[in-house]
XYZ file of N, CA, C and O in Angstrom:
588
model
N 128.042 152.243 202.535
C 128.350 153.532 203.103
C 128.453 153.373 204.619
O 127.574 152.726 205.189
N 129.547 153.959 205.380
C 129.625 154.071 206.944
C 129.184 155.235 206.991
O 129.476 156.183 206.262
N 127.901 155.151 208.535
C 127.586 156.147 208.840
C 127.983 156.384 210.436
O 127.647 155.543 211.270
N 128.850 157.795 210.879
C 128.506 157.635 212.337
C 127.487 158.717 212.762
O 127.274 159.885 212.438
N 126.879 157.714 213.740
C 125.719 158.737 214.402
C 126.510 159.192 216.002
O 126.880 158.491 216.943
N 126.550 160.771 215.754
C 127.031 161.698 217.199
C 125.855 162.410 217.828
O 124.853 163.043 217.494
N 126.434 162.020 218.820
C 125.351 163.250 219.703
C 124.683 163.083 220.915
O 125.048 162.310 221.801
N 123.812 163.728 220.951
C 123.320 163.296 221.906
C 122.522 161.884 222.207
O 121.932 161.210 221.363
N 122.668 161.554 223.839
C 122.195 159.843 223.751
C 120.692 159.665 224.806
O 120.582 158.783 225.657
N 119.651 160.692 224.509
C 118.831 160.555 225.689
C 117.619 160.465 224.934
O 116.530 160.450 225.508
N 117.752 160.390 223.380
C 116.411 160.156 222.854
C 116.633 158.933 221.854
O 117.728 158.394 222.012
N 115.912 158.438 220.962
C 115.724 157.290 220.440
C 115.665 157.789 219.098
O 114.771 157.556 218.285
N 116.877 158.626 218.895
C 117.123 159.391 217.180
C 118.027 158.502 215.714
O 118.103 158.518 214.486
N 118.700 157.625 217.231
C 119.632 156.867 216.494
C 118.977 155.153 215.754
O 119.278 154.490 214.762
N 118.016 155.003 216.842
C 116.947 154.007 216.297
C 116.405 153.869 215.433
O 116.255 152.815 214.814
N 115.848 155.258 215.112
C 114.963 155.773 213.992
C 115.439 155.721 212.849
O 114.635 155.345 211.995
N 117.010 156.087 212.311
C 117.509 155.924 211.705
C 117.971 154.895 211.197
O 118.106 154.733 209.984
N 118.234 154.176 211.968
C 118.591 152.462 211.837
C 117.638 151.628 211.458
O 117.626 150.772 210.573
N 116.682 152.036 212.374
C 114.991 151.225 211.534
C 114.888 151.911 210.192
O 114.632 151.058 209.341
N 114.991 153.184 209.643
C 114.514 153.436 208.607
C 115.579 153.572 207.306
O 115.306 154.119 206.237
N 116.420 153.155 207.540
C 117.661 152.820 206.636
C 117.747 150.881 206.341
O 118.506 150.381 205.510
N 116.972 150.228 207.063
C 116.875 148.904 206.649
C 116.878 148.903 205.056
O 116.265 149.841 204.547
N 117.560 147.863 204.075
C 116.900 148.148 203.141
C 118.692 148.453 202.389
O 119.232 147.645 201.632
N 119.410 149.948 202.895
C 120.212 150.319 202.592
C 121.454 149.640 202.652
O 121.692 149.059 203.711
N 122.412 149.578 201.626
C 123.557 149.746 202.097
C 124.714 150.491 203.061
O 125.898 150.771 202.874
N 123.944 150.640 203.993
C 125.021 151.622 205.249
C 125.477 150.708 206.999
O 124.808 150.168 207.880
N 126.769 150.932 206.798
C 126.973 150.031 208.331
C 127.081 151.478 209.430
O 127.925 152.361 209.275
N 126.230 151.472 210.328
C 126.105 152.775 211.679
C 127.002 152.390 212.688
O 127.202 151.279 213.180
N 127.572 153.611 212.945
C 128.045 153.188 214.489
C 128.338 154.605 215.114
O 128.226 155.738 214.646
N 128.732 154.161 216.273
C 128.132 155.765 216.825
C 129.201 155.585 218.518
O 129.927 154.615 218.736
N 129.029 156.663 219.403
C 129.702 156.774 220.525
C 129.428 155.654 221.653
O 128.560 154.957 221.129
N 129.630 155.261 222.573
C 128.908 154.513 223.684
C 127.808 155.440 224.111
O 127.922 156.598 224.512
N 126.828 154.790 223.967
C 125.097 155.319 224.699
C 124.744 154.930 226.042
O 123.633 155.084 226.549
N 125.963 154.314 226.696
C 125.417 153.955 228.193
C 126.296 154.796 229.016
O 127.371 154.398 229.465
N 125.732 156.155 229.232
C 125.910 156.798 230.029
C 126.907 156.716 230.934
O 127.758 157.597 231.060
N 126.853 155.347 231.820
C 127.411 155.311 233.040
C 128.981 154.846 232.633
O 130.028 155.330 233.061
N 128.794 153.710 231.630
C 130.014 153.088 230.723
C 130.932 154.344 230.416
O 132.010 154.730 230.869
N 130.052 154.818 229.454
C 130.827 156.297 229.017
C 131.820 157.082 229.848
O 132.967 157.353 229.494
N 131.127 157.486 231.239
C 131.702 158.630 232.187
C 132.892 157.731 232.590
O 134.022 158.193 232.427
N 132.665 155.824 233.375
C 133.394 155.686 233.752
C 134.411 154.660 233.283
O 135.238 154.127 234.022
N 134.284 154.456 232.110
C 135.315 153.556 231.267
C 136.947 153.694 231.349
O 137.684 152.733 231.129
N 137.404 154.947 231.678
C 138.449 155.744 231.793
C 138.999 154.699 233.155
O 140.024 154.021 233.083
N 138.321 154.731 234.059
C 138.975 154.691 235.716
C 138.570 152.985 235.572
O 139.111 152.083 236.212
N 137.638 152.850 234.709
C 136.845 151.249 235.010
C 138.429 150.184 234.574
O 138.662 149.040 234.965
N 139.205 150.972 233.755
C 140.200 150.207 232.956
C 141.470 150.803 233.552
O 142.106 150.097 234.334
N 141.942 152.135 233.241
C 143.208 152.930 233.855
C 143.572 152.930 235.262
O 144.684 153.185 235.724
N 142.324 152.559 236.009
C 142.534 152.927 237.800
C 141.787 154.129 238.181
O 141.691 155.149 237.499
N 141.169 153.878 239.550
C 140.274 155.169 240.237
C 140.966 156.185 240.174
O 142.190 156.065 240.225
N 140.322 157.544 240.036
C 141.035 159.055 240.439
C 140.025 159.587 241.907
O 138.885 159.309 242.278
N 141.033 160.398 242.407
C 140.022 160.201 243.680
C 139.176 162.052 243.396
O 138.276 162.571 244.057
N 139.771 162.492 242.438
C 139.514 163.767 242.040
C 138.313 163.514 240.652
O 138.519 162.677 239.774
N 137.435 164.151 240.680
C 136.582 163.784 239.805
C 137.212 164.359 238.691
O 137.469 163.581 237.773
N 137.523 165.537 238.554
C 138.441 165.730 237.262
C 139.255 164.641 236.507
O 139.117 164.716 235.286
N 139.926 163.822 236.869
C 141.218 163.292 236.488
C 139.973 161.946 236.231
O 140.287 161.141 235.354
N 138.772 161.731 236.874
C 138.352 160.386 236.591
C 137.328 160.883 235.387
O 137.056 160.035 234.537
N 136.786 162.108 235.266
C 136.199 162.413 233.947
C 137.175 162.615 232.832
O 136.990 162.280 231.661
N 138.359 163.268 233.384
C 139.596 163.078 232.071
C 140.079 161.828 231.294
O 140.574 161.757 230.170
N 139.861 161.069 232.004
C 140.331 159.283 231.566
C 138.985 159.009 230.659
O 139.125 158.397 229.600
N 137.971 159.360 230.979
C 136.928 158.516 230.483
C 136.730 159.497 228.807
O 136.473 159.063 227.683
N 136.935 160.665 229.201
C 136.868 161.414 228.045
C 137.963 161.186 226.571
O 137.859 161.240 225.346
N 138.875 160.946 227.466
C 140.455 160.267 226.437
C 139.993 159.240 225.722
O 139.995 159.222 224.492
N 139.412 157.980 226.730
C 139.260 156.924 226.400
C 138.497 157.311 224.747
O 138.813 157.315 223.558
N 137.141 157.656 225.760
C 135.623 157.881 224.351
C 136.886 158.632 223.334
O 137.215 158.006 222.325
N 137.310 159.466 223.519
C 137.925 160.475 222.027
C 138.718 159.222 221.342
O 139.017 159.665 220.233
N 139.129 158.114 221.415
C 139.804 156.944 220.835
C 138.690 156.581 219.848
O 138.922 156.541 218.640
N 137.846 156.397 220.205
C 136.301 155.760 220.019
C 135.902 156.557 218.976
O 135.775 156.206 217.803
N 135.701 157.686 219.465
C 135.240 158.321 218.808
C 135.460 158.914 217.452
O 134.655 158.972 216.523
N 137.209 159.523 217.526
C 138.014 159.879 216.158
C 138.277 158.585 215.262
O 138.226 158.696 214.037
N 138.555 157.376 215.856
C 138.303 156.338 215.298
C 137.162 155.965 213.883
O 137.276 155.437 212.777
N 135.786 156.745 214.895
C 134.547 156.479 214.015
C 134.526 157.250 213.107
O 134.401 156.832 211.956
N 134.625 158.384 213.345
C 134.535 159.607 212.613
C 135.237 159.411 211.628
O 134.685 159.294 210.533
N 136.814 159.312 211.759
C 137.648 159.148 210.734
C 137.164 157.857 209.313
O 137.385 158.062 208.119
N 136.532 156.671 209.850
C 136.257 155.484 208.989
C 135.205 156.019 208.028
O 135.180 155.814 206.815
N 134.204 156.846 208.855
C 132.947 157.484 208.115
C 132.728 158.304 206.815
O 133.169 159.450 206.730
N 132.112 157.772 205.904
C 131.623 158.836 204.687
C 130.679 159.685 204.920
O 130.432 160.628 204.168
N 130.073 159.439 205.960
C 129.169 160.684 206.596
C 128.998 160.348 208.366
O 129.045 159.311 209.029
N 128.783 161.783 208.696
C 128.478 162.140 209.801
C 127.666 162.905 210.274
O 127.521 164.060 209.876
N 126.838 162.230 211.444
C 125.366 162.783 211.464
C 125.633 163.310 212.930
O 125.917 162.487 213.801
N 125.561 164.517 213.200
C 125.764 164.760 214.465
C 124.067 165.600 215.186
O 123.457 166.539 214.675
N 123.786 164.996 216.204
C 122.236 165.021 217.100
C 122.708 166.179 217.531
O 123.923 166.378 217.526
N 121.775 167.171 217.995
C 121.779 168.462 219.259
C 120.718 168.190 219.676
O 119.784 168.783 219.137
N 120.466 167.446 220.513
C 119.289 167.747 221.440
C 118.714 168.744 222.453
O 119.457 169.467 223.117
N 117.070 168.775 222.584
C 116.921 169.977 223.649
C 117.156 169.618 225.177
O 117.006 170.573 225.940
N 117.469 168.509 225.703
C 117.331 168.800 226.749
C 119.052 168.646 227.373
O 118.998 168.816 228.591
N 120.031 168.472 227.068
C 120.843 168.790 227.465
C 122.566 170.083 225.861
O 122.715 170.197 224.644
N 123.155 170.521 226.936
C 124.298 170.882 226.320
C 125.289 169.704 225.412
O 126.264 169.290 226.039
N 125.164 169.352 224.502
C 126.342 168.806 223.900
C 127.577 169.289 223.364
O 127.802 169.402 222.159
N 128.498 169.617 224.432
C 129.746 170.132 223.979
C 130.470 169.359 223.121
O 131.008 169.837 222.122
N 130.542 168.050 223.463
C 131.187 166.742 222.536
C 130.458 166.942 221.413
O 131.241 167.279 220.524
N 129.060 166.890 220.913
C 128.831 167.153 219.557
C 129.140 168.135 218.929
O 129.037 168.037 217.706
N 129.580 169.308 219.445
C 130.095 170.084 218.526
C 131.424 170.294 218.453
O 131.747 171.226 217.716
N 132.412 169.630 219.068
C 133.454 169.258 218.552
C 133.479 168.127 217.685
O 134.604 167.992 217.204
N 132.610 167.204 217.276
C 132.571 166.176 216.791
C 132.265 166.507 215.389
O 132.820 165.960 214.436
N 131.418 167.364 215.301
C 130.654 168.334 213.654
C 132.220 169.008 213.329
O 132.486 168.974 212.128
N 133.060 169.479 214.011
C 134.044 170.426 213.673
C 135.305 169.721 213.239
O 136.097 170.203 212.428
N 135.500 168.046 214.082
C 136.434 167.554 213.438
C 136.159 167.188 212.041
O 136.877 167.443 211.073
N 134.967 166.522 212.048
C 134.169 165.764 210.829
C 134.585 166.807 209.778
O 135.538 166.432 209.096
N 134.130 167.953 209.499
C 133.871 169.265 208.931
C 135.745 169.492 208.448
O 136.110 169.729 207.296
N 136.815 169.319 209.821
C 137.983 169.475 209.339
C 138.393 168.453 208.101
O 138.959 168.749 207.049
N 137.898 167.060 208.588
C 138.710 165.834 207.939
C 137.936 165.867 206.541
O 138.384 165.066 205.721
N 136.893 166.620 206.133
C 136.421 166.867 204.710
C 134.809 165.969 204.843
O 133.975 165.950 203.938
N 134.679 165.383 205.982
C 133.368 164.192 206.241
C 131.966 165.126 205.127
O 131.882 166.341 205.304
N 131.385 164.729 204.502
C 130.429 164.582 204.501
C 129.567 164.928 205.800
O 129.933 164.161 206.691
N 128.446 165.886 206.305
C 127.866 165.890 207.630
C 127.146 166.193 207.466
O 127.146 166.984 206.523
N 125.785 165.931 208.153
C 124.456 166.255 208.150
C 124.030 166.820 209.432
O 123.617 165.917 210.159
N 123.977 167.934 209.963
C 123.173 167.953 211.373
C 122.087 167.852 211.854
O 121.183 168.033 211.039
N 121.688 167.568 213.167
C 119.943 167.466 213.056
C 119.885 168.438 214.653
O 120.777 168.477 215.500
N 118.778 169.027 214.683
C 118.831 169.384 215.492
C 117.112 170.316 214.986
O 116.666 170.596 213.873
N 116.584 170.544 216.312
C 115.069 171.806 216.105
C 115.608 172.452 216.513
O 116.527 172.587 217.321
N 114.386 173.447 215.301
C 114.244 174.788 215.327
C 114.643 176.163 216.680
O 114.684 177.372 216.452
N 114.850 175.585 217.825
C 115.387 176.420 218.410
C 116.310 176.071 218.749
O 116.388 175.974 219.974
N 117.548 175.673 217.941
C 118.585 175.725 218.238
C 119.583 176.710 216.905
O 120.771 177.028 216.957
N 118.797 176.926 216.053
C 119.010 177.411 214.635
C 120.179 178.720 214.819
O 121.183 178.807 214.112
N 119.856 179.599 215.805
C 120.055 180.634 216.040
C 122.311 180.148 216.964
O 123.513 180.314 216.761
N 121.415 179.606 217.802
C 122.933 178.905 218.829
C 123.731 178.442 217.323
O 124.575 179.221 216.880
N 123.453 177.254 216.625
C 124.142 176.570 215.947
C 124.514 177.097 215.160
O 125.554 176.494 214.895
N 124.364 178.391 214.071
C 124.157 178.923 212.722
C 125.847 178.462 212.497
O 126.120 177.981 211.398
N 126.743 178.576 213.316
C 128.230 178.170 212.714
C 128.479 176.717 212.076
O 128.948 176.315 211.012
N 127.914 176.085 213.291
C 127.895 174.516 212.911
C 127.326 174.213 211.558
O 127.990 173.711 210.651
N 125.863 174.599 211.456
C 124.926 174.692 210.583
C 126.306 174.680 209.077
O 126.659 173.769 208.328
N 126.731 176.096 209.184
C 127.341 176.588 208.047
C 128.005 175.387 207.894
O 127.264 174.797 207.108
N 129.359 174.296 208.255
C 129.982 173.581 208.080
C 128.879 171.944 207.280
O 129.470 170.887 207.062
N 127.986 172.031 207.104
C 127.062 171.130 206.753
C 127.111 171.112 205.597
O 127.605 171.992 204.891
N 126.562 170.020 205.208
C 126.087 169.888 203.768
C 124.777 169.550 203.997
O 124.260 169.482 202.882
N 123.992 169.310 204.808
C 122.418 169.526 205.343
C 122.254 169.756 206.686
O 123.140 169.488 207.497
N 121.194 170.231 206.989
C 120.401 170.372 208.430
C 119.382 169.829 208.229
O 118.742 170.064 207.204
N 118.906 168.834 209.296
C 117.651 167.927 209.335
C 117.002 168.421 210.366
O 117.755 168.656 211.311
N 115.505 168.757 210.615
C 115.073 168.650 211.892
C 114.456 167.464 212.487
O 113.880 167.272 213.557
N 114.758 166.687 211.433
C 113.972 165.080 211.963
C 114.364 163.967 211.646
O 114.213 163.732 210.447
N 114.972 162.889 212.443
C 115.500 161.950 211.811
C 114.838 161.106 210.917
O 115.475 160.092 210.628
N 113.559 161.257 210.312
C 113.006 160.934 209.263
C 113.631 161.402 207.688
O 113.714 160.687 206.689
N 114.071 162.997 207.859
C 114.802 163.833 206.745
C 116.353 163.313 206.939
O 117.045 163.619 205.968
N 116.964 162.692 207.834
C 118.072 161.880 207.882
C 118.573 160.368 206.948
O 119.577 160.032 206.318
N 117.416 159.823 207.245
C 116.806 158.643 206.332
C 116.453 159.138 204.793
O 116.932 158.383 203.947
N 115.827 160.081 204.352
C 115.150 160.366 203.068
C 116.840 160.866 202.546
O 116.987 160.792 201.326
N 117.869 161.266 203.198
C 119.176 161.957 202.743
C 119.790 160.511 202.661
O 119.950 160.098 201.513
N 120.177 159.636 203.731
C 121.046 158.752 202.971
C 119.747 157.908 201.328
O 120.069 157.742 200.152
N 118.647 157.654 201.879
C 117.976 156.558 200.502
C 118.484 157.726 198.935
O 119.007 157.230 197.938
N 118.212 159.116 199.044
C 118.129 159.802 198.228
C 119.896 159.821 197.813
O 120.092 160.204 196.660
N 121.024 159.497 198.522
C 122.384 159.599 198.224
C 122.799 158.263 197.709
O 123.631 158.161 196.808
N 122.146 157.095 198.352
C 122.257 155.699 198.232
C 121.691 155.405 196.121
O 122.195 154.871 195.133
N 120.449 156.137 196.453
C 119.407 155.713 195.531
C 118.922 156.378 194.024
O 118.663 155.915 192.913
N 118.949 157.503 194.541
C 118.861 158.099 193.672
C 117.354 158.785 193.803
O 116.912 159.573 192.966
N 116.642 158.358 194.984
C 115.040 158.253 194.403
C 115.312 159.217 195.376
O 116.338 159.442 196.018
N 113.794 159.947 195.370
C 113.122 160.992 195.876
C 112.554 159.869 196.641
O 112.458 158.655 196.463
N 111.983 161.262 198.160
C 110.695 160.318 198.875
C 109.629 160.580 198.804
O 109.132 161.703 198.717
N 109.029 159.377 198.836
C 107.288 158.893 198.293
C 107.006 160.337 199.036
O 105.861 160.787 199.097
């Protein structure tokens, strides 16, 4: 099974998952997590913009290659909302997934329940913990319930 992991990149959600899917048949892959790579991959390859717009536009093009790429290969898609920043990219990322028929799981806490309820709806689960991320692929993989 391909899984891509979206979302947000400032906590260690995607780890968790990867450590606790050992075992499984699933290959992960997910957006660039280095921040700086991310913003400036666009200008690092295309050429400087001296307008920050046009040098966040390149880098954003670039990642959306990357990204629809992953999405598209994927039998599921796990898209993060984290609390401490806005992820606008993840929720376009739940909405393409959601268009192309993906399989999606969201994860996200309890106070985001209320913001997300649309996203939510496009799911076939909501996790609040990437532990219940893990128990969804072993339980899709496996068949088993968790201990």
């Amino acid at each position: 099974m391909k899984v891509y992991l979206s979302g947000e990149i400032h906590t260690d959600w995607r780890e968790q998952i990867i450590e606790g899917a050992k075992g499984l048949d699933v290959t992960f892959s997910s957006p660039v997590t280095d921040h700086a790579a991310s913003d400036d991959c666009g200008v690092a390859i295309l050429g400087a913009e001296e307008d920050k717009f046009w040098h966040d536009r390149k880098g954003a093009q670039m990642n959306a290659i990357r990204t629809r790429k992953g999405i598209e290969d994927a039998d599921v898609v796990v898209v993060r909302f984290g609390d401490q920043y806005k992820q606008w990219n993840a929720a376009f990322d739940a909405g393409y997934a959601a268009a192309l028929g993906k399989s999606l799981i969201i994860l996200h806490g309890p106070d985001h329940a209320h913001a997300l309820k649309e996203v939510d709806a496009a799911a076939l689960a909501v996790a609040r913990e990437p532990a219940q991320v893990v128990q969804i692929l072993w339980y899709v993989l496996t068949g088993s319930l968790p201990d």
